[in-house]
Short mmCIF file of C-alpha atoms in Angstrom, two decimals:
data_model
loop_
_atom_site.label_atom_id
_atom_site.label_comp_id
_atom_site.label_asym_id
_atom_site.label_seq_id
_atom_site.Cartn_x
_atom_site.Cartn_y
_atom_site.Cartn_z
CA MET A 14 133.55 134.93 158.01
CA LYS A 15 135.79 134.19 155.03
CA ILE A 16 134.51 130.60 154.90
CA LYS A 17 130.92 131.82 154.77
CA LEU A 18 131.80 134.26 151.96
CA TRP A 19 133.35 131.46 149.88
CA LEU A 20 130.27 129.33 150.42
CA VAL A 21 128.04 132.14 149.15
CA LEU A 22 130.25 132.57 146.08
CA ILE A 23 130.22 128.84 145.31
CA ILE A 24 126.43 128.69 145.61
CA CYS A 25 125.85 131.81 143.51
CA LEU A 26 128.45 131.05 140.83
CA PRO A 27 126.25 128.74 138.72
CA ILE A 28 123.38 131.25 138.96
CA CYS A 29 125.61 134.08 137.77
CA VAL A 30 127.02 131.97 134.94
CA GLN A 31 123.56 130.85 133.92
CA ALA A 32 122.41 134.45 133.58
CA GLN A 33 125.34 135.17 131.26
CA ILE A 34 124.92 132.25 128.80
CA THR A 35 121.66 131.34 127.05
CA MET A 36 120.68 128.59 124.60
CA THR A 37 117.69 128.42 122.20
CA ASN A 38 117.03 125.46 119.90
CA GLN A 39 116.21 126.17 116.25
CA ILE A 40 114.52 122.94 115.13
CA PRO A 41 111.10 122.85 113.39
CA ASN A 42 108.03 121.78 115.37
CA THR A 43 106.67 119.55 112.57
CA GLY A 44 107.79 117.88 109.37
CA MET A 45 110.89 115.88 108.59
CA LEU A 46 114.00 116.07 110.74
CA LEU A 47 117.52 115.01 109.88
CA LYS A 48 119.36 113.73 112.92
CA GLU A 49 122.05 116.39 112.53
CA GLN A 50 119.34 119.09 112.74
CA LEU A 51 118.87 118.21 116.40
CA TRP A 52 121.90 120.40 117.09
CA ASN A 53 120.68 123.55 115.33
CA MET A 54 120.58 126.26 118.02
CA VAL A 55 121.66 129.74 119.02
CA ILE A 56 123.98 130.23 122.01
CA THR A 57 124.64 133.69 123.43
CA ASN A 58 127.57 134.54 125.69
CA ASN A 59 126.84 137.82 127.49
CA SER A 60 130.08 137.75 129.47
CA ASN A 61 133.44 139.12 128.39
CA ASP A 62 135.09 135.74 128.91
CA ILE A 63 135.92 133.08 126.38
CA VAL A 64 134.09 129.98 127.59
CA GLU A 65 134.37 126.24 126.96
CA LEU A 66 131.00 124.55 126.46
CA LYS A 67 129.48 121.18 125.67
CA ILE A 68 125.87 120.02 125.21
CA LYS A 69 123.87 116.96 126.13
CA LEU A 70 120.42 116.05 124.86
CA ASP A 71 117.82 113.44 125.67
CA VAL A 72 114.94 112.48 123.33
CA THR A 73 111.76 111.04 124.86
CA ASP A 74 109.13 109.25 122.76
CA LEU A 75 105.76 110.56 123.96
CA SER A 76 103.88 107.45 122.84
CA LEU A 77 106.18 105.20 124.89
CA GLY A 78 106.99 107.62 127.68
CA GLN A 79 110.65 106.65 127.66
CA SER A 80 114.01 107.87 126.41
CA VAL A 81 114.92 106.66 122.90
CA LEU A 82 118.11 108.63 122.29
CA ASN A 83 120.68 110.54 124.28
CA ALA A 84 123.85 112.18 123.06
CA SER A 85 126.74 114.39 124.14
CA THR A 86 129.02 116.66 122.15
CA GLY A 87 132.65 117.54 122.08
CA LYS A 88 134.03 120.78 123.52
CA MET A 89 133.19 124.11 121.88
CA THR A 90 134.89 127.48 122.47
CA LEU A 91 132.70 130.61 122.45
CA GLY A 92 133.61 134.28 122.85
CA ARG A 93 131.30 137.15 123.68
CA GLY A 94 128.19 137.49 121.53
CA MET A 95 125.67 135.29 119.77
CA LYS A 96 126.56 132.30 117.61
CA ILE A 97 124.44 130.04 115.41
CA ILE A 98 125.45 126.45 116.17
CA THR A 99 125.23 123.35 113.95
CA SER A 100 126.45 119.79 114.42
CA ARG A 101 129.75 120.69 112.72
CA ASP A 102 130.61 123.00 115.62
CA LEU A 103 130.10 120.25 118.20
CA GLN A 104 132.15 117.32 116.95
CA PRO A 105 132.77 114.66 118.04
CA ILE A 106 129.20 113.76 118.95
CA GLU A 107 128.54 110.50 120.77
CA TYR A 108 125.09 108.91 120.39
CA ASN A 109 123.52 106.28 122.62
CA TYR A 110 120.55 104.59 120.94
CA ALA A 111 117.85 103.14 123.15
CA ALA A 112 115.80 102.72 119.94
CA THR A 113 117.63 101.58 116.80
CA GLU A 114 115.21 103.56 114.59
CA PHE A 115 117.24 106.69 115.43
CA SER A 116 120.47 105.25 114.02
CA GLY A 117 119.59 106.36 110.47
CA ASN A 118 119.96 109.80 108.87
CA TYR A 119 116.33 110.77 109.53
CA ALA A 120 114.57 110.79 112.85
CA PRO A 121 111.65 108.32 112.69
CA CYS A 122 108.16 109.79 112.56
CA GLY A 123 106.35 110.28 115.84
CA SER A 124 105.96 112.76 118.72
CA TYR A 125 108.98 113.58 120.88
CA ILE A 126 110.23 115.88 123.62
CA ILE A 127 113.90 116.89 123.44
CA HIS A 128 115.63 118.14 126.57
CA TYR A 129 118.83 120.10 126.00
CA ARG A 130 121.38 120.86 128.71
CA LEU A 131 124.31 123.23 128.23
CA PHE A 132 127.46 122.80 130.33
CA GLN A 133 130.32 125.25 130.91
CA GLU A 134 133.78 124.19 131.99
CA ILE A 135 134.73 126.01 135.20
CA PRO A 136 138.46 125.94 135.98
CA GLY A 137 139.06 123.53 138.81
CA LYS A 138 135.39 122.51 138.98
CA ASP A 139 134.82 120.41 135.83
CA TYR A 140 131.53 121.24 134.05
CA VAL A 141 128.56 123.16 135.47
CA VAL A 142 125.02 123.33 134.04
CA VAL A 143 124.42 126.86 132.74
CA ALA A 144 121.29 126.56 130.55
CA ASP A 145 118.41 124.24 129.69
CA ASP A 146 116.00 124.17 126.76
CA VAL A 147 113.11 121.93 125.73
CA ALA A 148 111.63 121.25 122.27
CA ARG A 149 108.46 119.37 121.44
CA ILE A 150 108.33 118.05 117.88
CA TYR A 151 106.01 115.99 115.70
CA ILE A 152 107.89 114.32 112.86
CA THR A 153 105.94 113.51 109.70
CA PRO A 154 107.11 112.08 106.35
CA LEU A 155 107.64 114.13 103.20
CA SER A 156 104.88 112.22 101.43
CA PRO A 157 102.38 109.50 102.37
CA PRO A 158 102.05 106.26 100.37
CA LEU A 159 101.25 106.95 96.69
CA LEU A 160 98.67 104.64 95.14
CA ILE A 161 99.45 103.04 91.76
CA THR A 162 96.88 100.40 90.77
CA PRO A 163 93.97 100.21 90.34
CA SER A 164 94.28 103.79 89.07
CA ASP A 165 91.84 106.44 90.20
CA LYS A 166 88.41 106.43 88.48
CA SER A 167 89.37 103.38 86.42
CA GLY A 168 87.34 100.37 85.43
CA ILE A 169 88.83 96.91 85.95
CA GLU A 170 87.66 93.40 85.14
CA GLU A 171 89.35 91.52 87.99
CA VAL A 172 86.93 90.68 90.79
CA TYR A 173 89.96 89.89 92.99
CA PRO A 174 92.21 92.86 92.13
CA GLN A 175 95.91 93.34 92.61
CA PHE A 176 96.65 96.52 94.60
CA SER A 177 99.99 98.31 94.50
CA TRP A 178 101.44 101.56 95.86
CA MET A 179 104.70 103.39 96.47
CA PRO A 180 106.16 103.66 100.01
CA PRO A 181 106.16 107.00 101.85
CA THR A 182 109.29 109.08 101.54
CA PRO A 183 111.84 109.09 103.01
CA ILE A 184 111.21 105.40 103.69
CA GLU A 185 113.83 105.25 106.47
CA MET A 186 111.63 107.47 108.66
CA PHE A 187 109.45 104.39 109.16
CA SER A 188 111.10 101.53 110.99
CA PRO A 189 109.62 98.99 110.91
CA LEU A 190 107.40 99.97 107.96
CA LEU A 191 104.01 98.27 107.82
CA TYR A 192 100.90 98.88 105.72
CA ASP A 193 97.15 98.60 106.27
CA ILE A 194 94.85 98.41 103.22
CA ASN A 195 91.13 99.12 103.32
CA VAL A 196 88.66 98.56 100.47
CA VAL A 197 84.99 99.55 100.79
CA GLN A 198 81.97 99.72 98.51
CA ILE A 199 80.68 103.23 97.82
CA GLU A 200 76.95 103.59 98.45
CA GLU A 201 74.71 105.88 96.45
CA GLY A 202 75.16 109.53 97.43
CA GLN A 203 78.47 108.96 99.23
CA THR A 204 81.86 110.43 98.44
CA ALA A 205 84.88 108.13 98.44
CA THR A 206 86.19 109.73 101.65
CA GLU A 207 82.86 109.23 103.41
CA ALA A 208 82.76 105.60 102.29
CA ILE A 209 86.26 104.88 103.66
CA ALA A 210 85.36 106.50 106.99
CA LEU A 211 81.90 104.99 107.46
CA ASN A 212 81.40 101.77 105.50
CA LYS A 213 82.25 98.23 106.50
CA PRO A 214 85.31 96.99 104.58
CA VAL A 215 84.81 94.45 101.83
CA TYR A 216 88.52 93.79 102.22
CA LEU A 217 90.84 94.79 105.07
CA ASN A 218 94.37 93.60 105.77
CA THR A 219 96.95 94.93 108.20
CA ASN A 220 100.68 94.68 108.98
CA LEU A 221 101.65 94.15 105.33
CA GLN A 222 105.40 94.33 104.77
CA THR A 223 105.43 94.94 100.99
CA PRO A 224 103.76 97.71 98.91
CA SER A 225 101.40 95.40 97.07
CA GLU A 226 98.55 93.08 97.90
CA LYS A 227 96.45 90.60 95.92
CA MET A 228 92.91 90.31 97.24
CA PRO A 229 92.56 86.59 98.07
CA SER A 230 89.76 84.45 96.65
CA SER A 231 88.73 83.44 100.19
CA PHE A 232 86.89 86.79 100.35
CA GLU A 233 83.64 87.53 98.56
CA GLN A 234 84.41 88.71 95.06
CA LEU A 235 83.81 92.33 94.08
CA LYS A 236 80.61 92.93 92.16
CA GLN A 237 80.18 93.96 88.54
CA GLY A 238 78.87 97.49 88.13
CA LYS A 239 79.72 98.50 91.72
CA GLN A 240 82.07 101.31 92.69
CA TYR A 241 84.76 100.87 95.34
CA ALA A 242 87.12 103.12 97.30
CA TRP A 243 90.53 102.07 98.61
CA GLN A 244 93.22 103.56 100.83
CA VAL A 245 96.59 102.52 102.28
CA VAL A 246 98.01 103.63 105.64
CA ALA A 247 101.75 103.31 106.36
CA ARG A 248 102.64 102.78 110.02
CA SER A 249 105.72 102.73 112.18
CA GLY A 250 104.55 100.76 115.20
CA MET A 251 101.72 102.64 116.89
CA ALA A 252 103.53 105.99 117.00
CA CYS A 253 103.03 107.31 113.50
CA ALA A 254 100.77 106.76 110.53
CA ALA A 255 100.62 108.32 107.05
CA ALA A 256 97.50 107.76 104.96
CA SER A 257 97.36 107.81 101.18
CA GLU A 258 94.70 109.54 99.13
CA VAL A 259 91.41 107.72 98.64
CA TRP A 260 91.07 106.34 95.10
CA VAL A 261 88.01 104.99 93.33
CA PHE A 262 87.55 102.15 90.84
CA ASN A 263 84.65 100.15 89.49
CA ILE A 264 84.33 96.58 88.31
CA GLY A 265 83.78 96.74 84.56
CA LYS A 266 85.84 98.12 81.73
CA ASP A 267 86.24 101.88 81.67
CA SER A 268 85.07 103.96 78.73
CA ILE A 269 88.60 104.48 77.36
CA THR A 270 89.28 100.75 77.29
CA LYS A 271 86.01 100.22 75.47
CA ILE A 272 86.88 102.87 72.88
CA ILE A 273 90.29 101.31 72.22
CA GLU A 274 88.88 97.80 71.95
CA SER A 275 86.03 98.83 69.66
CA ALA A 276 88.24 100.90 67.31
CA PRO A 277 88.72 99.23 63.89
CA TYR A 278 92.01 97.95 62.54
CA THR A 279 93.12 100.20 59.69
CA LYS A 280 94.45 98.37 56.65
CA LEU A 281 98.00 99.26 55.65
CA SER A 282 98.53 100.20 51.99
CA ARG A 283 101.38 101.21 49.72
CA ASN A 284 100.15 104.81 49.56
CA ASN A 285 97.80 105.50 52.46
CA THR A 286 96.31 108.99 52.87
CA GLU A 287 93.36 108.16 55.14
CA VAL A 288 93.87 109.23 58.78
CA SER A 289 92.70 106.89 61.56
CA ILE A 290 92.39 107.69 65.26
CA ALA A 291 94.86 106.19 67.74
CA GLN A 292 93.06 106.54 71.08
CA ASP A 293 95.60 107.35 73.80
CA GLY A 294 98.43 106.29 71.48
CA PHE A 295 97.20 102.72 70.77
CA ILE A 296 97.83 101.94 67.09
CA LYS A 297 95.72 99.22 65.41
CA MET A 298 96.80 97.99 61.96
CA GLU A 299 95.70 95.29 59.52
CA TYR A 300 98.59 93.81 57.52
CA SER A 301 98.74 90.92 55.06
CA ASN A 302 102.05 89.05 55.33
CA ASN A 303 102.76 87.23 52.09
CA SER A 304 106.41 86.60 52.93
CA THR A 305 108.21 84.28 55.34
CA ASP A 306 108.85 87.13 57.78
CA LYS A 307 108.49 86.44 61.47
CA LYS A 308 109.10 90.07 62.39
CA VAL A 309 108.68 93.43 60.68
CA LYS A 310 110.27 96.81 61.38
CA CYS A 311 108.12 99.89 61.98
CA THR A 312 109.01 103.61 61.93
CA VAL A 313 106.79 106.46 63.13
CA TYR A 314 107.26 110.11 62.17
CA LYS A 315 105.16 113.21 61.61
CA ALA A 316 103.26 113.09 58.35
CA GLY A 317 105.01 115.04 55.61
CA GLU A 318 108.42 114.97 57.33
CA LYS A 319 109.66 111.66 55.98
CA GLU A 320 112.04 113.26 53.49
CA LYS A 321 113.21 116.06 55.80
CA ASP A 322 116.70 115.93 57.27
CA GLY A 323 116.88 115.52 61.04
CA HIS A 324 113.23 114.63 61.49
CA LYS A 325 112.37 112.71 64.65
CA THR A 326 111.54 109.04 64.29
CA ILE A 327 110.40 106.25 66.58
CA HIS A 328 111.45 102.68 65.79
CA PHE A 329 110.06 99.34 66.97
CA SER A 330 109.51 95.79 65.72
CA LEU A 331 106.40 93.62 65.67
CA ALA A 332 106.03 89.85 65.43
CA VAL A 333 103.91 88.64 62.50
CA ASN A 334 102.48 85.38 61.21
CA ALA A 335 101.88 84.27 57.66
CA GLY A 336 98.67 85.64 56.17
CA GLN A 337 96.40 88.24 57.71
CA ASN A 338 97.68 90.00 60.86
CA TYR A 339 95.89 92.35 63.22
CA LEU A 340 98.67 94.34 64.83
CA TYR A 341 98.28 96.32 68.05
CA TYR A 342 100.93 98.61 69.52
CA ASN A 343 101.06 101.12 72.38
CA ILE A 344 103.29 103.93 71.12
CA ASN A 345 103.54 105.28 74.69
CA LYS A 346 106.14 102.57 75.32
CA LYS A 347 108.50 104.66 73.21
CA ALA A 348 107.26 108.23 73.54
CA LYS A 349 104.12 110.31 73.99
CA LEU A 350 103.17 111.80 70.65
CA GLU A 351 101.60 115.22 70.23
CA ASP A 352 97.87 115.27 70.73
CA LYS A 353 95.73 115.61 67.56
CA THR A 354 98.77 115.69 65.27
CA VAL A 355 98.92 113.54 62.14
CA TYR A 356 101.66 110.91 62.11
CA GLU A 357 102.61 108.22 59.64
CA ILE A 358 103.77 104.69 60.35
CA SER A 359 105.98 102.87 57.86
CA LEU A 360 106.14 99.07 58.01
CA LYS A 361 108.92 97.37 56.03
CA ASN A 362 109.06 93.63 55.40
CA GLY A 363 112.00 91.42 54.54
CA ARG A 364 111.54 92.04 50.82
CA GLY A 365 112.02 95.77 51.31
CA GLU A 366 108.37 96.57 50.64
CA GLU A 367 106.97 99.53 52.51
CA TRP A 368 103.40 99.69 53.84
CA LEU A 369 101.94 102.89 55.23
CA MET A 370 99.21 104.18 57.52
CA ARG A 371 98.43 107.66 58.79
CA PHE A 372 96.96 108.18 62.24
CA MET A 373 96.20 110.88 64.78
CA PRO A 374 96.73 110.24 68.52
CA VAL A 375 93.87 111.55 70.67
CA TYR A 376 94.48 111.56 74.42
CA SER A 377 91.76 111.36 77.04
CA LYS A 378 91.31 114.22 79.47
CA LYS A 379 92.07 113.20 83.06
#
């Protein structure tokens, strides 16, 4: 009779313990996930005993159907009540990587199931399973690829353009990181998004390893006057993809470029009061070099503030030749000036002569 009673107690002991200790994970279902966040959870001890616990987890990649990471923690002591647990409470943690992508700080993007198992140390009986929990997560990057050139709604002259973009962030969530680029012609009445989804690519390349691509001349060149849409997709194998925005460009100079190129060169003088327009900060000056100078120094400041103490100035140098010079400078290389504000540029040659021009930067609305 005593033997039977002990058998009943042994069988029921794990059930009783399990009812007294619970575990609930606290990780987000979507978004980014730091590896240490895998251990964010709440454990509740409903008994009056101080217990010794440890945790094991197993991560399964849903696209592969196999385990990619398993780990076990050190021992943790817990009294009665509820406690919020982080990785710091569970050290040392031992990781076993079936997929090297998990060895970084961030979990790689993709869909996963995480199985947690909580163990309690029973005196004389080693560890017994007292709780289980399961989390299903979809990990996505903070940002998709960001397109750079050709810029959106721009006009370009190259019929075989150079495309460039910035990687998604954090980049270590993608391993290995590959890109697909798609360029399509936009038909009349279509939006750029519709064109990308429906039209046959005029250029398509996949598995690119760098965030730039030059359209090769072996393809049919892009056509003058036509509008094109392009998009980049970053991939980590077949498990995860992050698509950029869809940008538009056309073959042919844009209106801003035409305005800048058609603007006249304003002649510098010793006492200039006429105000010229510097479209988007591009300064165009006509200067007659009657010295042996190979370079001249230029200073830009707000008109009327030249003699004021502490006024802000911008300095740069320009190369010149003997005789008439048509000088062109993008002031945005130094700073963005205030829109529709009159500035003055002072050019000084090697003889100490000062030549002046007033201008007003006008910036395009985007």
